[in-house]
Amino acid sequence: MGQIIMHIDVNSAFLSWTAAYEKQIGMDRDIRTVPSVIGGNEENRHGIVLAKSTPAKKFKIQTGMSLMEARQLCPNLLVVPPDYKIYVRASKKLREYLMKFTPDVQIFSIDECFMRFTDLKREEAVELAYEIKDGVKEMFGYTVNIGVSENKLLAKQAGDLEKPDKCHTIFPDEIKEKLWVLPVEDLFMVGRRTKPKLNRWGIYTIGELAASDYNFISTMLKSHGRMIYNYAWGRDDSVFKEKAPIKSVGNSSTLKFNVDNRETAHVILLSLTEMTALRLREANMNCRVVSVSIKDKDFGYGAKQRKLMYFTDCTRDIYQNICSLFDELWDGRPIRQLGVSVSDLEISHIRQINIFQDELSIKNEILDKAVDKIRIKYGDEAIIRGVFANSDLRPILGGYPDDEYPGMGSIL
DNA sequence: TCTGGGGTCCTAGGACCC
DNA sequence: TCTGGGGTCCTAGGACCC
């Protein structure tokens, strides 16, 4: 008996979780029953649709669309601001629930998980999927989709077949009838760039991709082509891993106003670096590559990175490199968004003092750890750098997608 | 249609070494 | 020097995901 994989996907996650939360605290409305979206703050230039209700979907409102555009499609649209604390909490609770069925739960994103079973027959798996789906609804008050198959790719494709509140299967013998009939852009990893290319070659359905010439796809699209060709056949040999190691950490922010001077940019970069370095230390990692990114007012994008001579988790070291990279990269155009990111990570251990590292940098590492402790205990802004004291700029900038963040967990 | 934020993986091309 | 070829490291940038 082979393995059974299930893919669990929360329907309109941010919106469902917000609705369930509102119900829990006794609010009268249910935002799922009216045209509504979860959307960012337009004044701060974060105005895009993060999730939509089923009634909103009927107006052709799509995730990622600007709120202005969404309102044009539906003038009475209800826009509800996001609350990430609720989502992180809800996501964690869901995972805990799923773990009751199998310890083999792999987190794919805040609202998606895979589960693996090795002792189930096909019919039993389908029954169990319904049980899990209905259990989530009863226990938490929102709906999920569950896809069932023999590998992750097919389970995920099955989960996408029909929403919301559904269980579906795509077992290998069902590929022809359930997968091949779908438009090629419905295949995982076929996005907005690949779709037009495939269409140009006369490939419009997943079945047509499966029937296409492997060598041609391979030559034209390289390894990406080989991957999607195999996906079209339902082949996915990825290993089921509980947790993949982190490869990079970063934070970026679209600014309330365009920034046109170096000093302000540096201060914002400091606040981003504070968050990135904090998360790096929280993960118990050091980095060796540091990179900065700039999006200008016309959405032109540029990035610059540098490999350091040593691994570090020190805010000061990272920040100094970020600033010099920024100075080399920036051409003076007004800046819309700034980003800081670190990669080439290794797990921190008791490190030898590197000849490239100065004494001040060692002292700073000790300082960083002390500051982290204060922030974790008393909040992000309990201790801030002097440059922010009389400034409108936020001392720490960027979100934390990670639910391991210790400052959270008091809501819901 | 004034368009977020967090990631991963892959490829190309130049520098450098033997 | 009218210079071959393989391998590695590094950076830039593209494509995709949720």
Coordinates of C-alpha atoms (C1' of nucleotides) in Angstrom, one line a residue:
Chain A
M1 CA 0.0 0.0 0.0
G2 CA 1.5 3.3 -1.0
Q3 CA 1.2 6.6 0.7
I4 CA -1.8 8.9 0.8
I5 CA -1.2 12.7 0.7
M6 CA -3.8 15.3 1.5
H7 CA -3.6 19.0 0.8
I8 CA -5.6 21.2 3.1
D9 CA -6.3 24.7 2.0
V10 CA -8.3 27.3 4.0
N11 CA -11.0 28.9 1.7
S12 CA -10.3 32.6 1.4
A13 CA -8.1 32.3 4.4
F14 CA -7.8 35.9 5.7
L15 CA -11.5 36.6 5.1
S16 CA -12.7 33.3 6.6
W17 CA -10.5 33.8 9.7
T18 CA -11.6 37.4 10.1
A19 CA -15.2 36.3 9.8
A20 CA -14.8 33.4 12.3
Y21 CA -13.1 35.8 14.7
E22 CA -15.8 38.4 14.4
K23 CA -18.4 35.8 15.2
Q24 CA -16.4 34.7 18.2
I25 CA -16.3 38.1 19.7
G26 CA -20.0 38.5 19.1
M27 CA -20.3 40.8 16.1
D28 CA -23.6 40.6 14.2
R29 CA -22.3 40.7 10.6
D30 CA -20.9 37.8 8.6
I31 CA -18.6 39.3 5.9
R32 CA -18.7 36.0 4.0
T33 CA -22.3 36.5 3.0
V34 CA -21.8 40.0 1.4
P35 CA -19.4 41.3 -1.3
S36 CA -16.3 41.9 0.8
V37 CA -12.6 41.8 0.7
I38 CA -9.7 42.0 3.1
G39 CA -7.6 44.9 1.9
G40 CA -4.7 47.1 3.0
N41 CA -4.6 50.7 3.8
E42 CA -4.9 52.9 0.7
E43 CA -3.5 56.0 2.3
N44 CA -0.4 54.1 3.1
R45 CA -0.3 52.8 -0.4
H46 CA -1.0 49.2 0.6
G47 CA -4.3 49.2 -1.1
I48 CA -4.7 45.8 -2.7
V49 CA -7.1 42.9 -2.3
L50 CA -5.7 40.2 0.0
A51 CA -8.8 37.9 0.1
K52 CA -12.3 38.0 -1.3
S53 CA -15.7 36.6 -0.3
T54 CA -17.7 34.3 -2.5
P55 CA -20.2 37.1 -3.3
A56 CA -17.3 39.4 -4.2
K57 CA -15.9 36.8 -6.6
K58 CA -19.1 37.2 -8.6
F59 CA -18.0 40.7 -9.4
K60 CA -14.8 39.4 -10.9
I61 CA -12.8 40.8 -8.0
Q62 CA -9.4 39.1 -7.8
T63 CA -6.7 38.8 -5.2
G64 CA -3.9 41.2 -5.8
M65 CA -6.1 43.7 -7.6
S66 CA -6.0 47.3 -6.4
L67 CA -8.9 48.3 -4.1
M68 CA -9.8 51.2 -6.4
E69 CA -10.2 48.7 -9.2
A70 CA -12.2 46.4 -7.0
R71 CA -14.6 49.2 -6.0
Q72 CA -15.2 50.0 -9.7
L73 CA -16.3 46.4 -10.2
C74 CA -18.5 46.5 -7.0
P75 CA -19.3 50.0 -5.7
N76 CA -20.8 48.6 -2.4
L77 CA -17.8 46.5 -1.6
L78 CA -17.1 46.1 2.1
V79 CA -13.3 46.5 2.7
V80 CA -12.0 45.0 6.0
P81 CA -8.4 45.7 7.2
P82 CA -6.1 42.7 7.7
D83 CA -5.1 41.6 11.2
Y84 CA -2.1 39.3 11.0
K85 CA -2.2 38.3 14.6
I86 CA -5.5 36.6 14.1
Y87 CA -4.2 34.7 11.0
V88 CA -1.1 33.5 12.7
R89 CA -3.1 32.3 15.7
A90 CA -5.7 30.6 13.5
S91 CA -3.1 28.9 11.4
K92 CA -1.4 27.5 14.4
K93 CA -4.7 26.2 15.9
L94 CA -5.5 24.5 12.6
R95 CA -2.1 22.8 12.4
E96 CA -2.5 21.5 16.0
Y97 CA -5.9 20.0 15.0
L98 CA -4.5 18.3 11.9
M99 CA -1.6 16.8 13.9
K100 CA -4.3 14.8 15.8
F101 CA -4.7 12.7 12.6
T102 CA -1.1 12.2 11.7
P103 CA 2.2 13.6 12.9
D104 CA 3.3 13.9 9.3
V105 CA 2.0 17.5 8.7
Q106 CA 4.0 19.7 6.4
I107 CA 3.4 23.5 6.5
F108 CA 3.3 24.9 3.0
S109 CA 2.1 28.5 3.8
I110 CA 0.0 30.2 6.4
D111 CA -3.1 28.7 5.0
E112 CA -2.0 25.5 3.4
C113 CA -0.7 22.1 4.7
F114 CA 0.1 18.7 3.4
M115 CA -0.7 15.5 5.5
R116 CA 0.7 12.1 4.8
F117 CA -0.7 8.7 5.7
T118 CA 0.9 5.4 5.1
D119 CA -1.7 3.0 6.3
L120 CA -4.9 4.0 4.5
K121 CA -6.8 2.6 1.6
R122 CA -8.1 4.9 -1.0
E123 CA -11.7 4.7 0.2
E124 CA -10.7 5.2 3.8
A125 CA -8.7 8.2 2.8
V126 CA -11.6 9.9 1.2
E127 CA -13.8 9.2 4.2
L128 CA -11.1 10.6 6.5
A129 CA -10.8 13.7 4.3
Y130 CA -14.5 14.5 4.7
E131 CA -14.2 13.9 8.5
I132 CA -11.3 16.4 8.7
K133 CA -13.0 19.0 6.5
D134 CA -16.3 18.8 8.6
G135 CA -14.3 18.7 11.8
V136 CA -12.6 22.0 11.0
K137 CA -15.9 23.6 10.2
E138 CA -17.5 22.4 13.4
M139 CA -14.6 23.3 15.6
F140 CA -13.4 26.6 14.1
G141 CA -16.3 27.9 12.1
Y142 CA -14.7 28.1 8.7
T143 CA -14.3 25.9 5.7
V144 CA -11.4 24.2 4.0
N145 CA -10.8 22.3 0.7
I146 CA -9.1 19.0 0.9
G147 CA -7.4 17.3 -2.1
V148 CA -6.5 13.6 -1.9
S149 CA -4.0 11.7 -3.9
E150 CA -0.7 9.8 -3.9
N151 CA 1.7 12.7 -4.1
K152 CA 1.7 16.4 -3.2
L153 CA 1.3 17.8 -6.7
L154 CA -1.8 15.7 -7.4
A155 CA -3.3 16.4 -3.9
K156 CA -2.8 20.1 -4.5
Q157 CA -4.4 20.0 -7.9
A158 CA -7.3 18.0 -6.5
G159 CA -7.8 20.6 -3.8
D160 CA -8.1 23.3 -6.4
L161 CA -10.8 21.6 -8.5
E162 CA -13.9 23.1 -6.9
K163 CA -14.2 25.5 -4.0
P164 CA -15.3 26.1 -1.3
D165 CA -15.9 23.4 1.4
K166 CA -15.1 20.4 -0.9
C167 CA -13.0 17.2 -0.9
H168 CA -11.7 15.9 -4.2
T169 CA -9.3 13.2 -5.4
I170 CA -7.0 13.0 -8.4
F171 CA -5.5 9.5 -8.3
P172 CA -3.2 8.5 -11.1
D173 CA -6.1 6.7 -12.9
E174 CA -8.1 9.9 -12.8
I175 CA -5.5 12.2 -14.4
K176 CA -7.0 11.9 -17.8
E177 CA -10.5 12.8 -16.9
K178 CA -9.8 15.4 -14.1
L179 CA -6.4 17.0 -14.8
W180 CA -5.8 16.9 -18.5
V181 CA -9.1 18.7 -19.3
L182 CA -8.0 21.8 -17.3
P183 CA -6.5 24.9 -18.9
V184 CA -2.7 24.8 -18.8
E185 CA -2.5 27.8 -16.5
D186 CA -4.3 25.8 -13.8
L187 CA -1.2 23.6 -13.5
F188 CA 1.0 24.4 -10.5
M189 CA 4.1 26.4 -11.6
V190 CA 2.5 27.6 -14.8
G191 CA 2.2 31.4 -14.3
R192 CA 1.6 34.5 -16.2
R193 CA 4.9 34.3 -18.2
T194 CA 4.7 30.6 -19.1
K195 CA 1.1 30.5 -20.1
P196 CA 1.4 32.7 -23.2
K197 CA 4.5 30.8 -24.3
L198 CA 2.7 27.5 -24.1
N199 CA -0.3 29.0 -25.9
R200 CA 1.9 30.2 -28.7
W201 CA 3.0 26.6 -29.2
G202 CA -0.6 25.5 -29.4
I203 CA -0.7 24.2 -25.8
Y204 CA -3.9 25.2 -24.1
T205 CA -4.7 22.4 -21.7
I206 CA -2.7 20.3 -19.3
G207 CA -3.5 17.3 -21.5
E208 CA -1.9 19.1 -24.5
L209 CA 1.2 19.8 -22.4
A210 CA 1.4 16.1 -21.4
A211 CA 1.1 15.2 -25.1
S212 CA 3.7 17.7 -26.3
D213 CA 7.2 16.9 -27.3
Y214 CA 9.4 16.6 -24.2
N215 CA 12.6 17.6 -25.9
F216 CA 11.0 20.7 -27.3
I217 CA 9.6 21.8 -24.0
S218 CA 12.9 21.0 -22.3
T219 CA 14.9 23.0 -24.8
M220 CA 12.7 26.0 -24.7
L221 CA 11.9 26.2 -21.0
K222 CA 15.0 24.4 -19.5
S223 CA 14.5 22.8 -16.1
H224 CA 11.3 24.6 -15.5
G225 CA 9.9 23.0 -18.7
R226 CA 11.0 19.6 -17.6
M227 CA 9.3 20.1 -14.3
I228 CA 5.9 21.3 -15.6
Y229 CA 5.9 18.5 -18.2
N230 CA 6.3 16.0 -15.4
Y231 CA 3.6 17.8 -13.4
A232 CA 1.3 17.4 -16.4
W233 CA 1.7 13.7 -16.1
G234 CA 1.1 13.9 -12.4
R235 CA 4.6 13.0 -11.6
D236 CA 6.1 14.6 -8.5
D237 CA 9.1 12.9 -6.8
S238 CA 9.6 15.5 -4.1
V239 CA 10.3 14.1 -0.7
F240 CA 7.8 14.7 2.1
K241 CA 9.6 16.8 4.5
E242 CA 8.2 18.2 7.7
K243 CA 10.2 21.4 7.7
A244 CA 12.5 22.8 5.1
P245 CA 15.5 24.7 6.3
I246 CA 15.3 28.5 5.9
K247 CA 17.3 29.8 3.0
S248 CA 16.8 33.6 3.3
V249 CA 15.1 36.2 5.6
G250 CA 14.1 39.6 4.5
N251 CA 11.7 42.5 5.0
S252 CA 10.5 45.2 2.7
S253 CA 8.0 48.0 2.9
T254 CA 6.2 50.3 0.5
L255 CA 6.6 53.7 2.0
K256 CA 3.8 56.2 2.7
F257 CA 5.5 58.8 0.6
N258 CA 8.3 58.7 -2.0
V259 CA 11.7 59.2 -0.5
D260 CA 14.1 61.4 -2.3
N261 CA 17.0 61.8 0.1
R262 CA 19.8 59.4 1.2
E263 CA 19.5 60.2 4.9
T264 CA 15.8 59.2 5.1
A265 CA 16.5 56.1 3.1
H266 CA 19.2 55.1 5.4
V267 CA 17.0 55.5 8.5
I268 CA 14.3 53.4 6.8
L269 CA 16.8 50.8 5.9
L270 CA 17.9 50.7 9.6
S271 CA 14.3 49.9 10.7
L272 CA 14.1 47.1 8.1
T273 CA 17.5 45.8 9.1
E274 CA 16.4 45.7 12.8
M275 CA 13.5 43.4 11.9
T276 CA 15.4 41.2 9.5
A277 CA 18.3 40.8 11.9
L278 CA 15.9 40.1 14.8
R279 CA 14.3 37.3 12.8
L280 CA 17.7 36.0 11.8
R281 CA 18.7 35.7 15.4
E282 CA 15.4 34.3 16.4
A283 CA 16.0 31.5 13.9
N284 CA 19.4 31.0 15.4
M285 CA 21.1 31.6 12.1
N286 CA 23.9 33.7 10.7
C287 CA 24.1 35.1 7.2
R288 CA 26.9 35.7 4.8
V289 CA 25.1 37.5 1.9
V290 CA 23.3 40.8 2.4
S291 CA 21.1 42.5 -0.2
V292 CA 19.2 45.7 -0.7
S293 CA 16.3 46.3 -3.1
I294 CA 14.7 49.5 -4.4
K295 CA 11.5 50.1 -6.2
D296 CA 11.2 53.6 -7.6
K297 CA 8.1 55.7 -8.1
D298 CA 7.5 54.2 -11.6
F299 CA 7.9 50.6 -10.3
G300 CA 11.4 50.2 -11.7
Y301 CA 13.1 47.6 -9.6
G302 CA 16.8 47.1 -8.7
A303 CA 18.7 45.0 -6.3
K304 CA 22.3 44.7 -5.2
Q305 CA 23.9 42.0 -3.0
R306 CA 27.3 41.3 -1.5
K307 CA 28.9 38.3 0.0
L308 CA 30.7 39.1 3.3
M309 CA 34.0 37.7 4.5
Y310 CA 32.3 36.1 7.6
F311 CA 28.9 34.9 8.9
T312 CA 27.1 37.4 11.1
D313 CA 23.8 38.0 12.8
C314 CA 24.8 41.5 14.0
T315 CA 22.4 44.4 13.2
R316 CA 25.3 46.9 12.9
D317 CA 27.3 44.8 10.4
I318 CA 24.4 44.0 8.2
Y319 CA 23.2 47.7 8.3
Q320 CA 26.6 49.0 7.3
N321 CA 26.7 46.8 4.3
I322 CA 23.1 47.6 3.4
C323 CA 23.9 51.3 3.4
S324 CA 26.9 51.0 1.2
L325 CA 25.1 48.7 -1.2
F326 CA 22.2 51.2 -1.3
D327 CA 24.6 54.1 -2.0
E328 CA 26.1 52.1 -4.9
L329 CA 22.7 51.1 -6.3
W330 CA 20.5 54.2 -5.9
D331 CA 20.4 56.5 -8.9
G332 CA 18.5 59.3 -7.2
R333 CA 15.0 58.4 -8.5
P334 CA 12.2 58.9 -5.9
I335 CA 11.8 55.6 -3.9
R336 CA 8.5 53.9 -3.4
Q337 CA 9.7 50.7 -1.7
L338 CA 12.8 49.6 0.1
G339 CA 13.8 46.0 1.0
V340 CA 16.5 44.3 3.1
S341 CA 17.3 40.6 2.9
V342 CA 20.0 38.2 4.0
S343 CA 20.8 34.8 2.6
D344 CA 23.6 32.1 2.6
L345 CA 22.6 31.2 6.1
E346 CA 24.1 28.7 8.5
I347 CA 23.0 27.6 11.9
S348 CA 24.8 29.7 14.5
H349 CA 27.2 27.8 16.8
I350 CA 29.8 29.0 19.2
R351 CA 31.8 30.9 16.7
Q352 CA 35.5 31.5 16.5
I353 CA 36.4 35.2 16.2
N354 CA 37.1 35.8 12.6
I355 CA 40.0 37.9 11.6
F356 CA 37.8 40.0 9.4
Q357 CA 35.5 40.9 12.3
D358 CA 36.5 43.8 14.5
E359 CA 36.1 44.0 18.2
L360 CA 33.2 46.4 18.0
S361 CA 31.2 44.0 16.0
I362 CA 31.6 41.3 18.7
K363 CA 30.4 43.8 21.3
N364 CA 27.5 44.7 19.1
E365 CA 26.4 41.0 18.9
I366 CA 26.1 41.0 22.7
L367 CA 24.2 44.3 22.6
D368 CA 21.8 42.9 19.9
K369 CA 20.9 39.9 22.1
A370 CA 20.2 42.2 25.0
V371 CA 18.0 44.4 22.9
D372 CA 16.1 41.4 21.5
K373 CA 15.3 40.2 25.0
I374 CA 13.8 43.6 25.9
R375 CA 11.8 43.8 22.7
I376 CA 10.5 40.2 23.1
K377 CA 9.5 40.9 26.7
Y378 CA 8.1 44.5 26.5
G379 CA 7.3 44.9 22.8
D380 CA 9.1 46.0 19.6
E381 CA 9.2 49.7 20.5
A382 CA 10.2 49.4 24.2
I383 CA 13.8 50.2 23.1
I384 CA 14.5 52.1 20.0
R385 CA 17.5 53.8 18.3
G386 CA 18.1 57.5 18.9
V387 CA 17.5 58.5 15.3
F388 CA 13.8 57.4 15.6
A389 CA 13.1 59.2 18.9
N390 CA 11.9 62.5 17.4
S391 CA 10.9 61.0 14.0
D392 CA 7.6 60.0 12.4
L393 CA 9.4 56.9 10.9
R394 CA 8.8 53.6 12.6
P395 CA 11.8 52.2 14.5
I396 CA 11.1 48.6 13.3
L397 CA 9.6 47.9 10.0
G398 CA 8.3 44.8 8.3
G399 CA 6.0 41.9 9.1
Y400 CA 6.7 38.5 10.5
P401 CA 5.2 35.7 8.5
D402 CA 6.5 33.3 11.0
D403 CA 4.3 32.1 13.8
E404 CA 7.3 31.3 15.9
Y405 CA 7.6 35.0 16.7
P406 CA 7.6 35.1 20.4
G407 CA 5.9 38.4 20.8
M408 CA 2.6 37.1 19.5
G409 CA -0.1 34.8 20.7
S410 CA -2.4 36.7 23.0
I411 CA -5.3 37.1 20.6
L412 CA -8.2 34.7 19.9
Chain B
dT1 C1' -7.3 50.5 -13.1
dC2 C1' -1.4 54.0 -9.4
dT3 C1' -0.6 48.0 -8.3
dG4 C1' 1.9 44.2 -0.8
dG5 C1' 5.1 41.3 1.3
dG6 C1' 7.3 37.0 2.2
dG7 C1' 9.8 33.4 0.0
dT8 C1' 12.3 29.5 -3.5
dC9 C1' 14.8 28.0 -7.5
dC10 C1' 17.1 28.6 -11.9
dT11 C1' 20.2 30.7 -15.5
dA12 C1' 23.5 33.8 -17.6
dG13 C1' 27.8 36.0 -17.7
dG14 C1' 32.1 37.7 -15.9
dA15 C1' 36.3 36.9 -13.0
dC16 C1' 39.6 33.9 -11.8
dC17 C1' 42.3 29.6 -11.4
dC18 C1' 44.7 25.6 -13.2
Chain C
dT1 C1' 50.5 35.2 -27.8
dC2 C1' 47.1 35.4 -33.6
dT3 C1' 45.8 31.6 -26.7
dG4 C1' 42.1 26.1 -25.1
dG5 C1' 39.0 24.4 -22.0
dG6 C1' 37.1 23.1 -17.6
dG7 C1' 35.6 24.3 -13.1
dT8 C1' 34.2 27.3 -9.3
dC9 C1' 32.6 31.5 -7.3
dC10 C1' 30.0 35.6 -7.5
dT11 C1' 26.2 38.9 -8.9
dA12 C1' 22.1 40.1 -11.5
dG13 C1' 17.8 39.1 -12.8
dG14 C1' 13.8 36.3 -14.2
dA15 C1' 9.9 33.2 -13.0
dC16 C1' 7.1 31.2 -9.9
dC17 C1' 4.5 30.4 -5.4
dC18 C1' 1.2 31.9 -1.4

